[in-house]
mmCIF file with all atom_site columns, C-alpha atoms in Angstrom:
data_model
loop_
_atom_site.group_PDB
_atom_site.id
_atom_site.type_symbol
_atom_site.label_atom_id
_atom_site.label_alt_id
_atom_site.label_comp_id
_atom_site.label_asym_id
_atom_site.label_entity_id
_atom_site.label_seq_id
_atom_site.pdbx_PDB_ins_code
_atom_site.Cartn_x
_atom_site.Cartn_y
_atom_site.Cartn_z
_atom_site.occupancy
_atom_site.B_iso_or_equiv
_atom_site.pdbx_formal_charge
_atom_site.auth_seq_id
_atom_site.auth_comp_id
_atom_site.auth_asym_id
_atom_site.auth_atom_id
_atom_site.pdbx_PDB_model_num
ATOM 1   C CA . MET Z 1 1   ? -53.899 -33.395 28.063 1.00 0.00 ? 1   MET Z CA 1
ATOM 2   C CA . THR Z 1 2   ? -53.207 -30.087 26.355 1.00 0.00 ? 2   THR Z CA 1
ATOM 3   C CA . ILE Z 1 3   ? -52.369 -26.691 27.795 1.00 0.00 ? 3   ILE Z CA 1
ATOM 4   C CA . THR Z 1 4   ? -53.535 -23.822 25.574 1.00 0.00 ? 4   THR Z CA 1
ATOM 5   C CA . THR Z 1 5   ? -51.580 -20.560 25.730 1.00 0.00 ? 5   THR Z CA 1
ATOM 6   C CA . ALA Z 1 6   ? -53.370 -17.505 24.370 1.00 0.00 ? 6   ALA Z CA 1
ATOM 7   C CA . MET Z 1 7   ? -50.431 -15.138 25.062 1.00 0.00 ? 7   MET Z CA 1
ATOM 8   C CA . THR Z 1 8   ? -46.911 -15.802 26.291 1.00 0.00 ? 8   THR Z CA 1
ATOM 9   C CA . SER Z 1 9   ? -46.710 -12.404 28.017 1.00 0.00 ? 9   SER Z CA 1
ATOM 10  C CA . VAL Z 1 10  ? -49.092 -9.672  29.143 1.00 0.00 ? 10  VAL Z CA 1
ATOM 11  C CA . PRO Z 1 11  ? -48.929 -5.912  28.470 1.00 0.00 ? 11  PRO Z CA 1
ATOM 12  C CA . LYS Z 1 12  ? -47.691 -3.799  31.352 1.00 0.00 ? 12  LYS Z CA 1
ATOM 13  C CA . PRO Z 1 13  ? -48.689 -0.227  32.261 1.00 0.00 ? 13  PRO Z CA 1
ATOM 14  C CA . ALA Z 1 14  ? -46.086 2.394   33.089 1.00 0.00 ? 14  ALA Z CA 1
ATOM 15  C CA . PRO Z 1 15  ? -44.195 1.337   36.241 1.00 0.00 ? 15  PRO Z CA 1
ATOM 16  C CA . ASP Z 1 16  ? -44.958 4.596   38.070 1.00 0.00 ? 16  ASP Z CA 1
ATOM 17  C CA . LEU Z 1 17  ? -48.699 4.185   37.435 1.00 0.00 ? 17  LEU Z CA 1
ATOM 18  C CA . LEU Z 1 18  ? -48.611 0.642   38.763 1.00 0.00 ? 18  LEU Z CA 1
ATOM 19  C CA . GLU Z 1 19  ? -46.562 1.643   41.800 1.00 0.00 ? 19  GLU Z CA 1
ATOM 20  C CA . ALA Z 1 20  ? -48.999 4.449   42.612 1.00 0.00 ? 20  ALA Z CA 1
ATOM 21  C CA . PHE Z 1 21  ? -51.538 1.820   43.683 1.00 0.00 ? 21  PHE Z CA 1
ATOM 22  C CA . ARG Z 1 22  ? -49.218 0.302   46.288 1.00 0.00 ? 22  ARG Z CA 1
ATOM 23  C CA . ASP Z 1 23  ? -50.577 2.579   49.015 1.00 0.00 ? 23  ASP Z CA 1
ATOM 24  C CA . ALA Z 1 24  ? -54.182 2.403   47.811 1.00 0.00 ? 24  ALA Z CA 1
ATOM 25  C CA . PRO Z 1 25  ? -56.391 0.316   50.133 1.00 0.00 ? 25  PRO Z CA 1
ATOM 26  C CA . THR Z 1 26  ? -58.404 -2.348  48.337 1.00 0.00 ? 26  THR Z CA 1
ATOM 27  C CA . SER Z 1 27  ? -61.490 -1.141  50.210 1.00 0.00 ? 27  SER Z CA 1
ATOM 28  C CA . ILE Z 1 28  ? -61.231 2.317   48.661 1.00 0.00 ? 28  ILE Z CA 1
ATOM 29  C CA . ILE Z 1 29  ? -60.414 0.927   45.225 1.00 0.00 ? 29  ILE Z CA 1
ATOM 30  C CA . SER Z 1 30  ? -63.533 -1.232  45.543 1.00 0.00 ? 30  SER Z CA 1
ATOM 31  C CA . ASP Z 1 31  ? -65.651 1.761   46.578 1.00 0.00 ? 31  ASP Z CA 1
ATOM 32  C CA . ASN Z 1 32  ? -64.628 3.506   43.367 1.00 0.00 ? 32  ASN Z CA 1
ATOM 33  C CA . LEU Z 1 33  ? -65.456 0.472   41.243 1.00 0.00 ? 33  LEU Z CA 1
ATOM 34  C CA . ALA Z 1 34  ? -69.114 0.699   42.303 1.00 0.00 ? 34  ALA Z CA 1
ATOM 35  C CA . ARG Z 1 35  ? -68.280 -1.836  45.058 1.00 0.00 ? 35  ARG Z CA 1
ATOM 36  C CA . LEU Z 1 36  ? -68.701 -4.608  42.484 1.00 0.00 ? 36  LEU Z CA 1
ATOM 37  C CA . PRO Z 1 37  ? -65.325 -6.119  41.401 1.00 0.00 ? 37  PRO Z CA 1
ATOM 38  C CA . GLY Z 1 38  ? -63.234 -8.085  43.845 1.00 0.00 ? 38  GLY Z CA 1
ATOM 39  C CA . ALA Z 1 39  ? -62.607 -11.723 44.700 1.00 0.00 ? 39  ALA Z CA 1
ATOM 40  C CA . VAL Z 1 40  ? -64.768 -13.219 47.452 1.00 0.00 ? 40  VAL Z CA 1
ATOM 41  C CA . GLY Z 1 41  ? -63.488 -15.915 49.800 1.00 0.00 ? 41  GLY Z CA 1
ATOM 42  C CA . LEU Z 1 42  ? -59.729 -15.449 49.420 1.00 0.00 ? 42  LEU Z CA 1
ATOM 43  C CA . ARG Z 1 43  ? -57.363 -14.519 52.242 1.00 0.00 ? 43  ARG Z CA 1
ATOM 44  C CA . PRO Z 1 44  ? -53.652 -13.697 52.527 1.00 0.00 ? 44  PRO Z CA 1
ATOM 45  C CA . PHE Z 1 45  ? -51.263 -16.456 53.572 1.00 0.00 ? 45  PHE Z CA 1
ATOM 46  C CA . HIS Z 1 46  ? -48.022 -14.448 53.457 1.00 0.00 ? 46  HIS Z CA 1
ATOM 47  C CA . ARG Z 1 47  ? -46.407 -12.643 56.380 1.00 0.00 ? 47  ARG Z CA 1
ATOM 48  C CA . GLY Z 1 48  ? -47.111 -9.124  55.215 1.00 0.00 ? 48  GLY Z CA 1
ATOM 49  C CA . GLY Z 1 49  ? -46.869 -6.642  52.391 1.00 0.00 ? 49  GLY Z CA 1
ATOM 50  C CA . ARG Z 1 50  ? -49.143 -5.536  49.584 1.00 0.00 ? 50  ARG Z CA 1
ATOM 51  C CA . LEU Z 1 51  ? -49.677 -7.183  46.242 1.00 0.00 ? 51  LEU Z CA 1
ATOM 52  C CA . VAL Z 1 52  ? -49.486 -4.939  43.176 1.00 0.00 ? 52  VAL Z CA 1
ATOM 53  C CA . GLY Z 1 53  ? -48.930 -6.275  39.681 1.00 0.00 ? 53  GLY Z CA 1
ATOM 54  C CA . VAL Z 1 54  ? -50.413 -7.351  36.374 1.00 0.00 ? 54  VAL Z CA 1
ATOM 55  C CA . ALA Z 1 55  ? -52.575 -10.425 35.921 1.00 0.00 ? 55  ALA Z CA 1
ATOM 56  C CA . PHE Z 1 56  ? -50.962 -13.429 34.231 1.00 0.00 ? 56  PHE Z CA 1
ATOM 57  C CA . THR Z 1 57  ? -53.917 -15.780 34.256 1.00 0.00 ? 57  THR Z CA 1
ATOM 58  C CA . VAL Z 1 58  ? -54.208 -19.562 34.448 1.00 0.00 ? 58  VAL Z CA 1
ATOM 59  C CA . ARG Z 1 59  ? -57.294 -21.753 34.254 1.00 0.00 ? 59  ARG Z CA 1
ATOM 60  C CA . THR Z 1 60  ? -56.882 -25.338 35.359 1.00 0.00 ? 60  THR Z CA 1
ATOM 61  C CA . ARG Z 1 61  ? -59.174 -28.195 36.197 1.00 0.00 ? 61  ARG Z CA 1
ATOM 62  C CA . PRO Z 1 62  ? -59.864 -28.559 39.917 1.00 0.00 ? 62  PRO Z CA 1
ATOM 63  C CA . GLY Z 1 63  ? -56.981 -30.188 41.776 1.00 0.00 ? 63  GLY Z CA 1
ATOM 64  C CA . ASP Z 1 64  ? -54.557 -30.124 38.831 1.00 0.00 ? 64  ASP Z CA 1
ATOM 65  C CA . ASN Z 1 65  ? -51.570 -27.761 38.517 1.00 0.00 ? 65  ASN Z CA 1
ATOM 66  C CA . LEU Z 1 66  ? -49.928 -28.736 35.212 1.00 0.00 ? 66  LEU Z CA 1
ATOM 67  C CA . ALA Z 1 67  ? -51.008 -25.437 33.639 1.00 0.00 ? 67  ALA Z CA 1
ATOM 68  C CA . ILE Z 1 68  ? -49.465 -23.492 36.533 1.00 0.00 ? 68  ILE Z CA 1
ATOM 69  C CA . HIS Z 1 69  ? -46.123 -25.219 35.931 1.00 0.00 ? 69  HIS Z CA 1
ATOM 70  C CA . ARG Z 1 70  ? -46.315 -24.203 32.270 1.00 0.00 ? 70  ARG Z CA 1
ATOM 71  C CA . ALA Z 1 71  ? -47.192 -20.642 33.257 1.00 0.00 ? 71  ALA Z CA 1
ATOM 72  C CA . LEU Z 1 72  ? -44.151 -20.450 35.537 1.00 0.00 ? 72  LEU Z CA 1
ATOM 73  C CA . GLU Z 1 73  ? -41.972 -20.991 32.473 1.00 0.00 ? 73  GLU Z CA 1
ATOM 74  C CA . LEU Z 1 74  ? -43.418 -17.795 30.976 1.00 0.00 ? 74  LEU Z CA 1
ATOM 75  C CA . VAL Z 1 75  ? -44.001 -15.339 33.833 1.00 0.00 ? 75  VAL Z CA 1
ATOM 76  C CA . GLY Z 1 76  ? -41.773 -12.332 34.307 1.00 0.00 ? 76  GLY Z CA 1
ATOM 77  C CA . PRO Z 1 77  ? -41.222 -9.406  36.669 1.00 0.00 ? 77  PRO Z CA 1
ATOM 78  C CA . GLY Z 1 78  ? -44.395 -7.796  37.925 1.00 0.00 ? 78  GLY Z CA 1
ATOM 79  C CA . ASP Z 1 79  ? -46.716 -10.620 36.874 1.00 0.00 ? 79  ASP Z CA 1
ATOM 80  C CA . VAL Z 1 80  ? -49.369 -11.753 39.333 1.00 0.00 ? 80  VAL Z CA 1
ATOM 81  C CA . ILE Z 1 81  ? -50.077 -15.428 38.738 1.00 0.00 ? 81  ILE Z CA 1
ATOM 82  C CA . VAL Z 1 82  ? -53.871 -15.545 38.906 1.00 0.00 ? 82  VAL Z CA 1
ATOM 83  C CA . VAL Z 1 83  ? -55.147 -19.122 39.047 1.00 0.00 ? 83  VAL Z CA 1
ATOM 84  C CA . ASP Z 1 84  ? -58.738 -20.153 38.431 1.00 0.00 ? 84  ASP Z CA 1
ATOM 85  C CA . GLY Z 1 85  ? -58.859 -23.510 40.180 1.00 0.00 ? 85  GLY Z CA 1
ATOM 86  C CA . GLY Z 1 86  ? -62.627 -23.558 40.311 1.00 0.00 ? 86  GLY Z CA 1
ATOM 87  C CA . GLY Z 1 87  ? -62.611 -22.868 44.031 1.00 0.00 ? 87  GLY Z CA 1
ATOM 88  C CA . ASP Z 1 88  ? -61.658 -26.481 44.712 1.00 0.00 ? 88  ASP Z CA 1
ATOM 89  C CA . GLU Z 1 89  ? -60.393 -27.039 48.274 1.00 0.00 ? 89  GLU Z CA 1
ATOM 90  C CA . THR Z 1 90  ? -59.542 -30.746 48.099 1.00 0.00 ? 90  THR Z CA 1
ATOM 91  C CA . ARG Z 1 91  ? -56.019 -30.500 46.636 1.00 0.00 ? 91  ARG Z CA 1
ATOM 92  C CA . ALA Z 1 92  ? -53.288 -27.878 46.907 1.00 0.00 ? 92  ALA Z CA 1
ATOM 93  C CA . LEU Z 1 93  ? -52.284 -26.242 43.633 1.00 0.00 ? 93  LEU Z CA 1
ATOM 94  C CA . VAL Z 1 94  ? -49.141 -24.441 44.871 1.00 0.00 ? 94  VAL Z CA 1
ATOM 95  C CA . GLY Z 1 95  ? -46.592 -25.056 47.619 1.00 0.00 ? 95  GLY Z CA 1
ATOM 96  C CA . GLU Z 1 96  ? -43.147 -23.910 48.686 1.00 0.00 ? 96  GLU Z CA 1
ATOM 97  C CA . ILE Z 1 97  ? -41.304 -25.011 45.535 1.00 0.00 ? 97  ILE Z CA 1
ATOM 98  C CA . MET Z 1 98  ? -43.709 -23.239 43.190 1.00 0.00 ? 98  MET Z CA 1
ATOM 99  C CA . LYS Z 1 99  ? -43.594 -20.197 45.460 1.00 0.00 ? 99  LYS Z CA 1
ATOM 100 C CA . THR Z 1 100 ? -39.795 -20.171 45.170 1.00 0.00 ? 100 THR Z CA 1
ATOM 101 C CA . ILE Z 1 101 ? -39.919 -20.515 41.375 1.00 0.00 ? 101 ILE Z CA 1
ATOM 102 C CA . ALA Z 1 102 ? -42.301 -17.563 41.111 1.00 0.00 ? 102 ALA Z CA 1
ATOM 103 C CA . GLU Z 1 103 ? -40.082 -15.442 43.356 1.00 0.00 ? 103 GLU Z CA 1
ATOM 104 C CA . TYR Z 1 104 ? -36.998 -16.363 41.321 1.00 0.00 ? 104 TYR Z CA 1
ATOM 105 C CA . LYS Z 1 105 ? -38.784 -15.304 38.113 1.00 0.00 ? 105 LYS Z CA 1
ATOM 106 C CA . GLY Z 1 106 ? -39.623 -11.918 39.648 1.00 0.00 ? 106 GLY Z CA 1
ATOM 107 C CA . ALA Z 1 107 ? -43.375 -12.478 39.825 1.00 0.00 ? 107 ALA Z CA 1
ATOM 108 C CA . ALA Z 1 108 ? -45.359 -10.140 42.061 1.00 0.00 ? 108 ALA Z CA 1
ATOM 109 C CA . GLY Z 1 109 ? -47.346 -12.881 43.789 1.00 0.00 ? 109 GLY Z CA 1
ATOM 110 C CA . TYR Z 1 110 ? -50.119 -15.469 43.573 1.00 0.00 ? 110 TYR Z CA 1
ATOM 111 C CA . VAL Z 1 111 ? -53.905 -15.157 43.596 1.00 0.00 ? 111 VAL Z CA 1
ATOM 112 C CA . ILE Z 1 112 ? -55.445 -18.632 43.694 1.00 0.00 ? 112 ILE Z CA 1
ATOM 113 C CA . ASP Z 1 113 ? -59.102 -19.600 43.655 1.00 0.00 ? 113 ASP Z CA 1
ATOM 114 C CA . GLY Z 1 114 ? -58.222 -22.883 45.278 1.00 0.00 ? 114 GLY Z CA 1
ATOM 115 C CA . ALA Z 1 115 ? -55.950 -24.327 47.946 1.00 0.00 ? 115 ALA Z CA 1
ATOM 116 C CA . ILE Z 1 116 ? -52.243 -24.141 48.755 1.00 0.00 ? 116 ILE Z CA 1
ATOM 117 C CA . ARG Z 1 117 ? -49.934 -26.092 51.076 1.00 0.00 ? 117 ARG Z CA 1
ATOM 118 C CA . ASP Z 1 118 ? -46.613 -25.513 52.887 1.00 0.00 ? 118 ASP Z CA 1
ATOM 119 C CA . VAL Z 1 119 ? -48.343 -22.728 54.766 1.00 0.00 ? 119 VAL Z CA 1
ATOM 120 C CA . ALA Z 1 120 ? -45.368 -22.157 57.076 1.00 0.00 ? 120 ALA Z CA 1
ATOM 121 C CA . ALA Z 1 121 ? -43.180 -21.203 54.102 1.00 0.00 ? 121 ALA Z CA 1
ATOM 122 C CA . PHE Z 1 122 ? -45.688 -18.580 52.975 1.00 0.00 ? 122 PHE Z CA 1
ATOM 123 C CA . ALA Z 1 123 ? -46.247 -17.315 56.515 1.00 0.00 ? 123 ALA Z CA 1
ATOM 124 C CA . ALA Z 1 124 ? -42.501 -16.712 56.906 1.00 0.00 ? 124 ALA Z CA 1
ATOM 125 C CA . SER Z 1 125 ? -42.304 -14.775 53.624 1.00 0.00 ? 125 SER Z CA 1
ATOM 126 C CA . ASP Z 1 126 ? -43.399 -11.389 52.285 1.00 0.00 ? 126 ASP Z CA 1
ATOM 127 C CA . PHE Z 1 127 ? -44.062 -12.894 48.839 1.00 0.00 ? 127 PHE Z CA 1
ATOM 128 C CA . PRO Z 1 128 ? -47.793 -12.261 48.433 1.00 0.00 ? 128 PRO Z CA 1
ATOM 129 C CA . CYS Z 1 129 ? -50.131 -15.211 48.204 1.00 0.00 ? 129 CYS Z CA 1
ATOM 130 C CA . PHE Z 1 130 ? -53.911 -15.055 48.401 1.00 0.00 ? 130 PHE Z CA 1
ATOM 131 C CA . ALA Z 1 131 ? -55.845 -18.321 48.299 1.00 0.00 ? 131 ALA Z CA 1
ATOM 132 C CA . ARG Z 1 132 ? -59.064 -19.911 49.484 1.00 0.00 ? 132 ARG Z CA 1
ATOM 133 C CA . THR Z 1 133 ? -57.663 -22.407 51.983 1.00 0.00 ? 133 THR Z CA 1
ATOM 134 C CA . ALA Z 1 134 ? -54.776 -24.766 52.777 1.00 0.00 ? 134 ALA Z CA 1
ATOM 135 C CA . ILE Z 1 135 ? -54.622 -28.549 52.616 1.00 0.00 ? 135 ILE Z CA 1
ATOM 136 C CA . HIS Z 1 136 ? -51.846 -31.138 52.715 1.00 0.00 ? 136 HIS Z CA 1
ATOM 137 C CA . ARG Z 1 137 ? -53.101 -33.159 49.724 1.00 0.00 ? 137 ARG Z CA 1
ATOM 138 C CA . GLY Z 1 138 ? -51.087 -32.588 46.554 1.00 0.00 ? 138 GLY Z CA 1
ATOM 139 C CA . PRO Z 1 139 ? -52.332 -31.962 42.998 1.00 0.00 ? 139 PRO Z CA 1
ATOM 140 C CA . TYR Z 1 140 ? -52.583 -33.994 39.841 1.00 0.00 ? 140 TYR Z CA 1
ATOM 141 C CA . LYS Z 1 141 ? -50.377 -32.940 36.924 1.00 0.00 ? 141 LYS Z CA 1
ATOM 142 C CA . SER Z 1 142 ? -52.456 -34.112 33.996 1.00 0.00 ? 142 SER Z CA 1
ATOM 143 C CA . GLY Z 1 143 ? -54.123 -31.003 32.567 1.00 0.00 ? 143 GLY Z CA 1
ATOM 144 C CA . PRO Z 1 144 ? -55.936 -29.672 30.693 1.00 0.00 ? 144 PRO Z CA 1
ATOM 145 C CA . GLY Z 1 145 ? -55.562 -25.954 31.194 1.00 0.00 ? 145 GLY Z CA 1
ATOM 146 C CA . GLU Z 1 146 ? -55.412 -22.513 29.614 1.00 0.00 ? 146 GLU Z CA 1
ATOM 147 C CA . ILE Z 1 147 ? -52.969 -19.652 30.029 1.00 0.00 ? 147 ILE Z CA 1
ATOM 148 C CA . ASN Z 1 148 ? -53.779 -15.944 29.637 1.00 0.00 ? 148 ASN Z CA 1
ATOM 149 C CA . VAL Z 1 149 ? -57.503 -16.173 29.101 1.00 0.00 ? 149 VAL Z CA 1
ATOM 150 C CA . PRO Z 1 150 ? -60.189 -14.408 31.163 1.00 0.00 ? 150 PRO Z CA 1
ATOM 151 C CA . VAL Z 1 151 ? -60.765 -16.263 34.440 1.00 0.00 ? 151 VAL Z CA 1
ATOM 152 C CA . SER Z 1 152 ? -63.222 -16.149 37.324 1.00 0.00 ? 152 SER Z CA 1
ATOM 153 C CA . ILE Z 1 153 ? -61.662 -15.713 40.763 1.00 0.00 ? 153 ILE Z CA 1
ATOM 154 C CA . GLY Z 1 154 ? -64.067 -15.784 43.678 1.00 0.00 ? 154 GLY Z CA 1
ATOM 155 C CA . GLY Z 1 155 ? -66.828 -14.448 41.448 1.00 0.00 ? 155 GLY Z CA 1
ATOM 156 C CA . SER Z 1 156 ? -64.667 -11.703 39.925 1.00 0.00 ? 156 SER Z CA 1
ATOM 157 C CA . VAL Z 1 157 ? -63.639 -11.833 36.259 1.00 0.00 ? 157 VAL Z CA 1
ATOM 158 C CA . ILE Z 1 158 ? -59.943 -11.068 35.757 1.00 0.00 ? 158 ILE Z CA 1
ATOM 159 C CA . SER Z 1 159 ? -58.434 -10.703 32.292 1.00 0.00 ? 159 SER Z CA 1
ATOM 160 C CA . PRO Z 1 160 ? -54.779 -10.959 31.286 1.00 0.00 ? 160 PRO Z CA 1
ATOM 161 C CA . GLY Z 1 161 ? -53.104 -7.581  31.781 1.00 0.00 ? 161 GLY Z CA 1
ATOM 162 C CA . ASP Z 1 162 ? -55.551 -6.340  34.415 1.00 0.00 ? 162 ASP Z CA 1
ATOM 163 C CA . ILE Z 1 163 ? -53.997 -4.570  37.383 1.00 0.00 ? 163 ILE Z CA 1
ATOM 164 C CA . VAL Z 1 164 ? -54.302 -6.624  40.573 1.00 0.00 ? 164 VAL Z CA 1
ATOM 165 C CA . VAL Z 1 165 ? -54.053 -5.140  44.079 1.00 0.00 ? 165 VAL Z CA 1
ATOM 166 C CA . GLY Z 1 166 ? -54.189 -7.117  47.310 1.00 0.00 ? 166 GLY Z CA 1
ATOM 167 C CA . ASP Z 1 167 ? -53.918 -6.262  50.993 1.00 0.00 ? 167 ASP Z CA 1
ATOM 168 C CA . GLU Z 1 168 ? -55.216 -7.509  54.347 1.00 0.00 ? 168 GLU Z CA 1
ATOM 169 C CA . ASP Z 1 169 ? -58.813 -6.918  53.242 1.00 0.00 ? 169 ASP Z CA 1
ATOM 170 C CA . GLY Z 1 170 ? -58.679 -8.897  50.004 1.00 0.00 ? 170 GLY Z CA 1
ATOM 171 C CA . VAL Z 1 171 ? -58.006 -8.663  46.272 1.00 0.00 ? 171 VAL Z CA 1
ATOM 172 C CA . VAL Z 1 172 ? -59.384 -6.319  43.609 1.00 0.00 ? 172 VAL Z CA 1
ATOM 173 C CA . SER Z 1 173 ? -58.613 -5.981  39.917 1.00 0.00 ? 173 SER Z CA 1
ATOM 174 C CA . PHE Z 1 174 ? -59.391 -3.586  37.089 1.00 0.00 ? 174 PHE Z CA 1
ATOM 175 C CA . PRO Z 1 175 ? -58.380 -2.951  33.462 1.00 0.00 ? 175 PRO Z CA 1
ATOM 176 C CA . ALA Z 1 176 ? -55.165 -0.979  33.063 1.00 0.00 ? 176 ALA Z CA 1
ATOM 177 C CA . SER Z 1 177 ? -57.010 1.374   30.700 1.00 0.00 ? 177 SER Z CA 1
ATOM 178 C CA . THR Z 1 178 ? -59.069 2.704   33.635 1.00 0.00 ? 178 THR Z CA 1
ATOM 179 C CA . ALA Z 1 179 ? -56.145 3.103   36.042 1.00 0.00 ? 179 ALA Z CA 1
ATOM 180 C CA . VAL Z 1 180 ? -55.486 6.838   35.662 1.00 0.00 ? 180 VAL Z CA 1
ATOM 181 C CA . GLY Z 1 181 ? -59.055 7.924   36.360 1.00 0.00 ? 181 GLY Z CA 1
ATOM 182 C CA . LEU Z 1 182 ? -59.450 5.348   39.121 1.00 0.00 ? 182 LEU Z CA 1
ATOM 183 C CA . LEU Z 1 183 ? -56.265 6.503   40.842 1.00 0.00 ? 183 LEU Z CA 1
ATOM 184 C CA . ALA Z 1 184 ? -57.507 10.088  40.922 1.00 0.00 ? 184 ALA Z CA 1
ATOM 185 C CA . ALA Z 1 185 ? -60.815 8.980   42.459 1.00 0.00 ? 185 ALA Z CA 1
ATOM 186 C CA . VAL Z 1 186 ? -59.049 6.806   45.033 1.00 0.00 ? 186 VAL Z CA 1
ATOM 187 C CA . ARG Z 1 187 ? -56.734 9.615   46.074 1.00 0.00 ? 187 ARG Z CA 1
ATOM 188 C CA . ALA Z 1 188 ? -59.684 11.993  46.427 1.00 0.00 ? 188 ALA Z CA 1
ATOM 189 C CA . GLN Z 1 189 ? -61.531 9.553   48.686 1.00 0.00 ? 189 GLN Z CA 1
ATOM 190 C CA . ILE Z 1 190 ? -58.434 8.952   50.809 1.00 0.00 ? 190 ILE Z CA 1
ATOM 191 C CA . ALA Z 1 191 ? -58.162 12.718  51.331 1.00 0.00 ? 191 ALA Z CA 1
ATOM 192 C CA . ARG Z 1 192 ? -61.859 12.978  52.277 1.00 0.00 ? 192 ARG Z CA 1
ATOM 193 C CA . GLU Z 1 193 ? -61.561 10.121  54.763 1.00 0.00 ? 193 GLU Z CA 1
ATOM 194 C CA . GLU Z 1 194 ? -58.447 11.641  56.328 1.00 0.00 ? 194 GLU Z CA 1
ATOM 195 C CA . ASP Z 1 195 ? -60.368 14.895  56.784 1.00 0.00 ? 195 ASP Z CA 1
ATOM 196 C CA . THR Z 1 196 ? -63.240 12.977  58.386 1.00 0.00 ? 196 THR Z CA 1
ATOM 197 C CA . LEU Z 1 197 ? -60.921 11.200  60.825 1.00 0.00 ? 197 LEU Z CA 1
ATOM 198 C CA . LEU Z 1 198 ? -59.332 14.520  61.760 1.00 0.00 ? 198 LEU Z CA 1
ATOM 199 C CA . ALA Z 1 199 ? -62.747 16.069  62.330 1.00 0.00 ? 199 ALA Z CA 1
ATOM 200 C CA . ILE Z 1 200 ? -63.692 13.188  64.649 1.00 0.00 ? 200 ILE Z CA 1
ATOM 201 C CA . ARG Z 1 201 ? -60.516 13.613  66.681 1.00 0.00 ? 201 ARG Z CA 1
ATOM 202 C CA . GLU Z 1 202 ? -61.046 17.377  66.935 1.00 0.00 ? 202 GLU Z CA 1
ATOM 203 C CA . GLY Z 1 203 ? -64.720 17.103  67.880 1.00 0.00 ? 203 GLY Z CA 1
ATOM 204 C CA . ARG Z 1 204 ? -65.970 18.739  64.662 1.00 0.00 ? 204 ARG Z CA 1
ATOM 205 C CA . TYR Z 1 205 ? -67.610 15.705  63.059 1.00 0.00 ? 205 TYR Z CA 1
ATOM 206 C CA . GLN Z 1 206 ? -71.202 16.296  61.889 1.00 0.00 ? 206 GLN Z CA 1
ATOM 207 C CA . GLY Z 1 207 ? -72.136 12.916  60.436 1.00 0.00 ? 207 GLY Z CA 1
ATOM 208 C CA . SER Z 1 208 ? -71.014 13.560  56.870 1.00 0.00 ? 208 SER Z CA 1
ATOM 209 C CA . TYR Z 1 209 ? -69.492 10.091  56.427 1.00 0.00 ? 209 TYR Z CA 1
ATOM 210 C CA . GLY Z 1 210 ? -72.880 8.388   56.717 1.00 0.00 ? 210 GLY Z CA 1
ATOM 211 C CA . LYS Z 1 211 ? -74.144 10.451  53.773 1.00 0.00 ? 211 LYS Z CA 1
ATOM 212 C CA . SER Z 1 212 ? -71.316 9.610   51.356 1.00 0.00 ? 212 SER Z CA 1
#
């Protein structure tokens, strides 16, 4: 069955703008996106480290990874391979070999609304991978699928070229066009929260956090 490719590559923001989000907690990014965007039900499977990159999206039928194999032929440095597997947990879409291919191509990581396998390989690596669950059962390779179209990941719509950030708390995404203003808001909130923590430690806290 056919794999449709809308774009063979995705636009990238300036590297310094992208890198500026590496120390931005997903919780604070979410707060400044009206607490609305963000994938629900995914968790990190890698050893440690943050995910920051640009969405290279894949939509595949549940339990089938042919479209992901095609996408791996196209991904490049900084791409986050974002897979809409329909939330299916019955078959793994990615394992150690596909992890290694993505690393070799310079991808930034995986975000998968579905299952993975070879968990030990991910757990021993700092290559980011967020998924719904793990299972030993392998995938079909029949298609169909789509590459670089808008996808739904844990209830969050992610479009090709969106910036994707992941940490221990989860995964958020947002259009690159909003990144500059969002970064300023995130930095301002980080500063406010640091001031609040200092006030607590110094005995000066007056309950301001509960009003924000």
